[in-house]
PDB file of C-alpha atoms in Angstrom:
ATOM      1  CA  GLN Z1017     292.650 193.488 103.072  1.00  0.00           C
ATOM      2  CA  GLN Z1018     292.253 191.124 105.972  1.00  0.00           C
ATOM      3  CA  GLN Z1019     293.480 192.980 109.030  1.00  0.00           C
ATOM      4  CA  VAL Z1020     292.865 190.200 111.551  1.00  0.00           C
ATOM      5  CA  LYS Z1021     293.994 186.692 110.693  1.00  0.00           C
ATOM      6  CA  GLN Z1022     292.540 183.821 112.737  1.00  0.00           C
ATOM      7  CA  SER Z1023     293.546 180.181 112.959  1.00  0.00           C
ATOM      8  CA  PRO Z1024     292.694 177.365 112.923  1.00  0.00           C
ATOM      9  CA  GLN Z1025     289.523 177.362 110.875  1.00  0.00           C
ATOM     10  CA  SER Z1026     288.177 174.422 112.855  1.00  0.00           C
ATOM     11  CA  LEU Z1027     289.192 172.533 115.958  1.00  0.00           C
ATOM     12  CA  ILE Z1028     288.075 169.320 117.616  1.00  0.00           C
ATOM     13  CA  VAL Z1029     289.071 168.563 121.210  1.00  0.00           C
ATOM     14  CA  GLN Z1030     287.968 166.084 123.808  1.00  0.00           C
ATOM     15  CA  LYS Z1031     286.136 167.152 126.915  1.00  0.00           C
ATOM     16  CA  GLY Z1032     288.601 168.552 129.424  1.00  0.00           C
ATOM     17  CA  GLY Z1033     291.102 169.547 126.740  1.00  0.00           C
ATOM     18  CA  ILE Z1034     292.428 173.072 126.234  1.00  0.00           C
ATOM     19  CA  PRO Z1035     291.640 174.421 122.786  1.00  0.00           C
ATOM     20  CA  ILE Z1036     293.763 177.371 121.683  1.00  0.00           C
ATOM     21  CA  ILE Z1037     292.705 179.804 118.989  1.00  0.00           C
ATOM     22  CA  ASN Z1038     295.178 182.290 117.593  1.00  0.00           C
ATOM     23  CA  CYS Z1039     294.818 185.685 115.988  1.00  0.00           C
ATOM     24  CA  ALA Z1040     297.255 188.135 114.458  1.00  0.00           C
ATOM     25  CA  TYR Z1041     296.651 191.734 113.564  1.00  0.00           C
ATOM     26  CA  GLU Z1042     298.421 194.305 111.408  1.00  0.00           C
ATOM     27  CA  ASN Z1043     297.153 197.710 112.448  1.00  0.00           C
ATOM     28  CA  THR Z1044     299.040 199.011 115.478  1.00  0.00           C
ATOM     29  CA  ALA Z1045     296.256 201.536 116.060  1.00  0.00           C
ATOM     30  CA  PHE Z1046     294.006 198.766 117.373  1.00  0.00           C
ATOM     31  CA  ASP Z1047     293.507 199.201 121.096  1.00  0.00           C
ATOM     32  CA  TYR Z1048     290.878 196.684 122.127  1.00  0.00           C
ATOM     33  CA  PHE Z1049     290.752 192.968 121.376  1.00  0.00           C
ATOM     34  CA  PRO Z1050     287.527 191.089 122.120  1.00  0.00           C
ATOM     35  CA  TRP Z1051     286.521 187.504 121.549  1.00  0.00           C
ATOM     36  CA  TYR Z1052     282.982 186.643 120.553  1.00  0.00           C
ATOM     37  CA  GLN Z1053     281.195 183.308 120.845  1.00  0.00           C
ATOM     38  CA  GLN Z1054     278.459 182.417 118.389  1.00  0.00           C
ATOM     39  CA  PHE Z1055     276.060 179.482 118.590  1.00  0.00           C
ATOM     40  CA  PRO Z1056     274.119 178.370 115.490  1.00  0.00           C
ATOM     41  CA  GLY Z1057     271.182 180.644 114.776  1.00  0.00           C
ATOM     42  CA  LYS Z1058     272.317 183.240 117.313  1.00  0.00           C
ATOM     43  CA  GLY Z1059     274.167 186.513 117.173  1.00  0.00           C
ATOM     44  CA  PRO Z1060     277.778 186.791 118.358  1.00  0.00           C
ATOM     45  CA  ALA Z1061     278.073 187.328 122.110  1.00  0.00           C
ATOM     46  CA  LEU Z1062     280.976 189.058 123.799  1.00  0.00           C
ATOM     47  CA  LEU Z1063     283.009 186.484 125.723  1.00  0.00           C
ATOM     48  CA  ILE Z1064     286.114 188.267 126.986  1.00  0.00           C
ATOM     49  CA  ALA Z1065     288.243 191.207 125.915  1.00  0.00           C
ATOM     50  CA  ILE Z1066     291.686 192.639 126.547  1.00  0.00           C
ATOM     51  CA  ARG Z1067     293.500 195.918 126.070  1.00  0.00           C
ATOM     52  CA  PRO Z1068     297.127 196.055 124.891  1.00  0.00           C
ATOM     53  CA  ASP Z1069     298.492 197.261 128.222  1.00  0.00           C
ATOM     54  CA  VAL Z1070     298.142 193.799 129.789  1.00  0.00           C
ATOM     55  CA  SER Z1071     299.528 190.465 128.653  1.00  0.00           C
ATOM     56  CA  GLU Z1072     296.859 188.162 130.033  1.00  0.00           C
ATOM     57  CA  LYS Z1073     293.264 188.230 131.202  1.00  0.00           C
ATOM     58  CA  LYS Z1074     291.223 185.434 132.749  1.00  0.00           C
ATOM     59  CA  GLU Z1075     287.491 185.155 133.154  1.00  0.00           C
ATOM     60  CA  GLY Z1076     286.362 181.821 134.447  1.00  0.00           C
ATOM     61  CA  ARG Z1077     287.633 179.100 132.114  1.00  0.00           C
ATOM     62  CA  PHE Z1078     288.521 181.587 129.361  1.00  0.00           C
ATOM     63  CA  THR Z1079     291.943 183.235 129.093  1.00  0.00           C
ATOM     64  CA  ILE Z1080     293.306 185.729 126.589  1.00  0.00           C
ATOM     65  CA  SER Z1081     297.050 185.907 126.081  1.00  0.00           C
ATOM     66  CA  PHE Z1082     298.327 189.035 124.362  1.00  0.00           C
ATOM     67  CA  ASN Z1083     301.731 189.662 122.748  1.00  0.00           C
ATOM     68  CA  LYS Z1084     301.938 193.285 121.700  1.00  0.00           C
ATOM     69  CA  SER Z1085     305.380 193.077 120.086  1.00  0.00           C
ATOM     70  CA  ALA Z1086     304.318 190.130 117.934  1.00  0.00           C
ATOM     71  CA  LYS Z1087     300.859 191.635 117.294  1.00  0.00           C
ATOM     72  CA  GLN Z1088     299.254 188.369 118.275  1.00  0.00           C
ATOM     73  CA  PHE Z1089     296.632 187.273 120.775  1.00  0.00           C
ATOM     74  CA  SER Z1090     295.043 183.967 121.594  1.00  0.00           C
ATOM     75  CA  LEU Z1091     292.094 182.431 123.413  1.00  0.00           C
ATOM     76  CA  HIS Z1092     292.511 179.444 125.701  1.00  0.00           C
ATOM     77  CA  ILE Z1093     289.536 177.506 127.033  1.00  0.00           C
ATOM     78  CA  MET Z1094     290.388 175.536 130.161  1.00  0.00           C
ATOM     79  CA  ASP Z1095     288.588 172.279 130.953  1.00  0.00           C
ATOM     80  CA  SER Z1096     286.537 172.539 127.770  1.00  0.00           C
ATOM     81  CA  GLN Z1097     282.982 171.203 127.820  1.00  0.00           C
ATOM     82  CA  PRO Z1098     280.594 170.064 125.073  1.00  0.00           C
ATOM     83  CA  GLY Z1099     278.583 173.225 125.748  1.00  0.00           C
ATOM     84  CA  ASP Z1100     281.582 175.252 124.557  1.00  0.00           C
ATOM     85  CA  SER Z1101     281.040 173.900 121.038  1.00  0.00           C
ATOM     86  CA  ALA Z1102     280.479 177.054 118.994  1.00  0.00           C
ATOM     87  CA  THR Z1103     282.198 179.365 116.549  1.00  0.00           C
ATOM     88  CA  TYR Z1104     284.662 181.774 118.088  1.00  0.00           C
ATOM     89  CA  PHE Z1105     285.638 185.078 116.515  1.00  0.00           C
ATOM     90  CA  CYS Z1106     288.495 187.288 117.503  1.00  0.00           C
ATOM     91  CA  ALA Z1107     288.232 190.963 116.714  1.00  0.00           C
ATOM     92  CA  ALA Z1108     290.254 194.115 116.935  1.00  0.00           C
ATOM     93  CA  SER Z1109     288.999 197.601 117.430  1.00  0.00           C
ATOM     94  CA  ARG Z1110     290.073 201.182 117.565  1.00  0.00           C
ATOM     95  CA  TYR Z1111     288.095 204.055 118.979  1.00  0.00           C
ATOM     96  CA  THR Z1112     287.316 206.597 116.280  1.00  0.00           C
ATOM     97  CA  GLY Z1113     286.119 209.371 118.553  1.00  0.00           C
ATOM     98  CA  THR Z1114     282.483 208.511 118.102  1.00  0.00           C
ATOM     99  CA  ALA Z1115     282.371 204.734 118.389  1.00  0.00           C
ATOM    100  CA  SER Z1116     284.525 201.674 118.147  1.00  0.00           C
ATOM    101  CA  LYS Z1117     284.738 199.830 114.810  1.00  0.00           C
ATOM    102  CA  LEU Z1118     285.273 196.085 115.089  1.00  0.00           C
ATOM    103  CA  THR Z1119     287.295 194.126 112.531  1.00  0.00           C
ATOM    104  CA  PHE Z1120     286.606 190.422 112.856  1.00  0.00           C
ATOM    105  CA  GLY Z1121     288.709 187.362 112.186  1.00  0.00           C
ATOM    106  CA  THR Z1122     287.274 184.641 110.000  1.00  0.00           C
ATOM    107  CA  GLY Z1123     286.139 182.452 112.890  1.00  0.00           C
ATOM    108  CA  THR Z1124     287.061 179.082 114.395  1.00  0.00           C
ATOM    109  CA  ARG Z1125     284.502 176.338 114.647  1.00  0.00           C
ATOM    110  CA  LEU Z1126     285.164 174.449 117.882  1.00  0.00           C
ATOM    111  CA  GLN Z1127     283.739 171.037 118.625  1.00  0.00           C
ATOM    112  CA  VAL Z1128     284.214 169.523 122.062  1.00  0.00           C
ATOM    113  CA  THR Z1129     283.553 165.799 122.099  1.00  0.00           C
ATOM    114  CA  LEU Z1130     282.707 163.577 125.047  1.00  0.00           C
TER     115      LEU Z1130
ATOM    116  CA  ASP G 289     266.161 193.640 130.215  1.00  0.00           C
ATOM    117  CA  ALA G 290     265.620 193.344 126.455  1.00  0.00           C
ATOM    118  CA  GLY G 291     268.618 193.020 124.220  1.00  0.00           C
ATOM    119  CA  VAL G 292     268.890 194.175 120.616  1.00  0.00           C
ATOM    120  CA  ILE G 293     265.715 193.288 118.757  1.00  0.00           C
ATOM    121  CA  GLN G 294     265.668 192.527 115.048  1.00  0.00           C
ATOM    122  CA  SER G 295     262.813 191.782 112.696  1.00  0.00           C
ATOM    123  CA  PRO G 296     261.982 189.805 110.765  1.00  0.00           C
ATOM    124  CA  ARG G 297     264.068 186.817 111.858  1.00  0.00           C
ATOM    125  CA  HIS G 298     263.736 185.221 108.446  1.00  0.00           C
ATOM    126  CA  GLU G 299     262.972 186.813 105.099  1.00  0.00           C
ATOM    127  CA  VAL G 300     262.590 185.066 101.768  1.00  0.00           C
ATOM    128  CA  THR G 301     262.080 187.250  98.739  1.00  0.00           C
ATOM    129  CA  GLU G 302     262.431 187.189  95.012  1.00  0.00           C
ATOM    130  CA  MET G 303     265.163 188.930  93.108  1.00  0.00           C
ATOM    131  CA  GLY G 304     264.255 192.528  92.358  1.00  0.00           C
ATOM    132  CA  GLN G 305     262.037 193.009  95.390  1.00  0.00           C
ATOM    133  CA  GLU G 306     262.635 195.579  98.093  1.00  0.00           C
ATOM    134  CA  VAL G 307     263.701 194.238 101.486  1.00  0.00           C
ATOM    135  CA  THR G 308     263.602 196.172 104.764  1.00  0.00           C
ATOM    136  CA  LEU G 309     265.311 194.895 107.881  1.00  0.00           C
ATOM    137  CA  ARG G 310     264.555 196.462 111.238  1.00  0.00           C
ATOM    138  CA  CYS G 311     266.496 196.939 114.447  1.00  0.00           C
ATOM    139  CA  LYS G 312     265.727 198.241 117.910  1.00  0.00           C
ATOM    140  CA  PRO G 313     268.926 198.883 119.893  1.00  0.00           C
ATOM    141  CA  ILE G 314     269.288 198.482 123.618  1.00  0.00           C
ATOM    142  CA  SER G 315     267.711 201.417 125.386  1.00  0.00           C
ATOM    143  CA  GLY G 316     270.296 204.069 126.241  1.00  0.00           C
ATOM    144  CA  HIS G 317     272.849 202.917 123.723  1.00  0.00           C
ATOM    145  CA  ASN G 318     274.056 205.668 121.402  1.00  0.00           C
ATOM    146  CA  SER G 319     275.859 203.716 118.681  1.00  0.00           C
ATOM    147  CA  LEU G 320     274.293 201.267 116.258  1.00  0.00           C
ATOM    148  CA  PHE G 321     276.020 198.968 113.809  1.00  0.00           C
ATOM    149  CA  TRP G 322     274.804 196.887 110.865  1.00  0.00           C
ATOM    150  CA  TYR G 323     276.810 193.768 109.930  1.00  0.00           C
ATOM    151  CA  ARG G 324     276.471 191.115 107.270  1.00  0.00           C
ATOM    152  CA  GLN G 325     277.636 187.537 107.787  1.00  0.00           C
ATOM    153  CA  THR G 326     278.333 185.070 104.987  1.00  0.00           C
ATOM    154  CA  MET G 327     280.430 181.932 104.763  1.00  0.00           C
ATOM    155  CA  MET G 328     282.631 183.493 102.111  1.00  0.00           C
ATOM    156  CA  ARG G 329     283.246 186.910 103.655  1.00  0.00           C
ATOM    157  CA  GLY G 330     282.626 186.339 107.357  1.00  0.00           C
ATOM    158  CA  LEU G 331     281.353 189.238 109.469  1.00  0.00           C
ATOM    159  CA  GLU G 332     281.484 192.579 107.673  1.00  0.00           C
ATOM    160  CA  LEU G 333     280.590 195.987 109.062  1.00  0.00           C
ATOM    161  CA  LEU G 334     278.230 197.724 106.662  1.00  0.00           C
ATOM    162  CA  ILE G 335     277.488 201.013 108.393  1.00  0.00           C
ATOM    163  CA  TYR G 336     277.370 202.523 111.845  1.00  0.00           C
ATOM    164  CA  PHE G 337     275.527 205.395 113.460  1.00  0.00           C
ATOM    165  CA  ASN G 338     276.399 207.534 116.437  1.00  0.00           C
ATOM    166  CA  ASN G 339     273.604 209.519 118.072  1.00  0.00           C
ATOM    167  CA  ASN G 340     271.396 208.658 115.069  1.00  0.00           C
ATOM    168  CA  VAL G 341     273.882 210.129 112.576  1.00  0.00           C
ATOM    169  CA  PRO G 342     275.573 207.865 110.003  1.00  0.00           C
ATOM    170  CA  ILE G 343     279.299 208.024 110.653  1.00  0.00           C
ATOM    171  CA  ASP G 344     280.854 205.463 108.352  1.00  0.00           C
ATOM    172  CA  ASP G 345     279.077 203.742 105.482  1.00  0.00           C
ATOM    173  CA  SER G 346     282.207 202.584 103.696  1.00  0.00           C
ATOM    174  CA  GLY G 347     281.174 198.969 104.117  1.00  0.00           C
ATOM    175  CA  MET G 348     277.882 199.347 102.270  1.00  0.00           C
ATOM    176  CA  PRO G 349     278.382 197.205  99.182  1.00  0.00           C
ATOM    177  CA  GLU G 350     276.602 199.395  96.637  1.00  0.00           C
ATOM    178  CA  ASP G 351     273.866 201.935  96.099  1.00  0.00           C
ATOM    179  CA  ARG G 352     271.190 199.278  96.381  1.00  0.00           C
ATOM    180  CA  PHE G 353     271.810 199.318 100.124  1.00  0.00           C
ATOM    181  CA  SER G 354     270.646 202.159 102.349  1.00  0.00           C
ATOM    182  CA  ALA G 355     270.277 202.581 106.098  1.00  0.00           C
ATOM    183  CA  LYS G 356     268.440 205.054 108.263  1.00  0.00           C
ATOM    184  CA  MET G 357     268.113 205.788 111.943  1.00  0.00           C
ATOM    185  CA  PRO G 358     265.188 208.181 112.413  1.00  0.00           C
ATOM    186  CA  ASN G 359     265.414 208.060 116.207  1.00  0.00           C
ATOM    187  CA  ALA G 360     267.423 206.525 119.011  1.00  0.00           C
ATOM    188  CA  SER G 361     265.275 203.413 119.220  1.00  0.00           C
ATOM    189  CA  PHE G 362     264.910 202.351 115.590  1.00  0.00           C
ATOM    190  CA  SER G 363     266.983 201.704 112.501  1.00  0.00           C
ATOM    191  CA  THR G 364     266.337 200.153 109.117  1.00  0.00           C
ATOM    192  CA  LEU G 365     268.519 198.578 106.475  1.00  0.00           C
ATOM    193  CA  LYS G 366     266.934 198.550 103.041  1.00  0.00           C
ATOM    194  CA  ILE G 367     267.972 196.668  99.917  1.00  0.00           C
ATOM    195  CA  GLN G 368     266.359 197.769  96.665  1.00  0.00           C
ATOM    196  CA  PRO G 369     266.400 195.905  94.350  1.00  0.00           C
ATOM    197  CA  SER G 370     267.531 192.724  96.063  1.00  0.00           C
ATOM    198  CA  GLU G 371     269.785 190.175  94.330  1.00  0.00           C
ATOM    199  CA  PRO G 372     270.601 186.528  95.140  1.00  0.00           C
ATOM    200  CA  ARG G 373     274.126 187.536  96.223  1.00  0.00           C
ATOM    201  CA  ASP G 374     272.574 189.593  99.033  1.00  0.00           C
ATOM    202  CA  SER G 375     271.545 186.360 100.753  1.00  0.00           C
ATOM    203  CA  ALA G 376     273.200 186.422 104.178  1.00  0.00           C
ATOM    204  CA  VAL G 377     272.515 186.890 107.862  1.00  0.00           C
ATOM    205  CA  TYR G 378     272.276 190.548 108.782  1.00  0.00           C
ATOM    206  CA  PHE G 379     273.062 191.557 112.340  1.00  0.00           C
ATOM    207  CA  CYS G 380     272.420 194.752 114.197  1.00  0.00           C
ATOM    208  CA  ALA G 381     274.537 195.639 117.230  1.00  0.00           C
ATOM    209  CA  SER G 382     274.538 198.526 119.680  1.00  0.00           C
ATOM    210  CA  SER G 383     276.919 200.027 122.216  1.00  0.00           C
ATOM    211  CA  PHE G 384     277.174 202.897 124.673  1.00  0.00           C
ATOM    212  CA  ARG G 385     280.282 205.047 124.677  1.00  0.00           C
ATOM    213  CA  ASN G 386     282.602 202.088 124.937  1.00  0.00           C
ATOM    214  CA  TYR G 387     283.954 199.212 122.994  1.00  0.00           C
ATOM    215  CA  GLU G 388     281.424 196.535 123.962  1.00  0.00           C
ATOM    216  CA  GLN G 389     278.977 195.799 121.206  1.00  0.00           C
ATOM    217  CA  TYR G 390     275.858 193.747 121.825  1.00  0.00           C
ATOM    218  CA  PHE G 391     274.469 191.857 118.873  1.00  0.00           C
ATOM    219  CA  GLY G 392     270.888 191.034 118.003  1.00  0.00           C
ATOM    220  CA  PRO G 393     269.748 187.572 116.883  1.00  0.00           C
ATOM    221  CA  GLY G 394     270.052 188.452 113.205  1.00  0.00           C
ATOM    222  CA  THR G 395     267.817 188.340 110.150  1.00  0.00           C
ATOM    223  CA  ARG G 396     268.432 185.491 107.731  1.00  0.00           C
ATOM    224  CA  LEU G 397     267.745 186.839 104.237  1.00  0.00           C
ATOM    225  CA  THR G 398     267.272 184.557 101.268  1.00  0.00           C
ATOM    226  CA  VAL G 399     266.860 186.096  97.830  1.00  0.00           C
ATOM    227  CA  THR G 400     265.720 183.647  95.151  1.00  0.00           C
TER     228      THR G 400
END
């Protein structure tokens, strides 16, 4: 059962464009929603995260928008650069009392062209 | 400040052989996670430990897979016997009492 659905699978934008990646979740017990960035041959790296008590969070050029009622969240990359070309994963998590288990989306391969 | 360390970075083995992947979490972190990444299935959580104790191994695919954490600074993931369908990138991640997980560089396993 896929608990976090991510779209699109791939995305090509020109430099300066604003790619948007969307995710939807099913489990209302999730209480933490991170985005990870992964470059080829590297491990995923935490990019930005949000909790369900806020609707938006910005860190530099990266913004998460969160819609609790729709159970959806999205990543926006402002003024995208070729260096942003990577695979992006959304995830959802719930604290189990001992640690937080992450459920990942299927990933979006982003290419930013000149 | 060293991040999560994994070894080996690449492993090529023949079907039926035993494979051991190693992980050193970030010092001070008390939770450790093993993930597998494939094109078909994406990132899957295999098992996680808290304070060196296995908490949830429901993601371990079958009895051929086992994981141990003998102390706070070392964990192993063992596959015995290995099969071609085990070919994947295996990641270790660690965290400390919060939601942020830090991933290692991964071990690319190829079973021929």
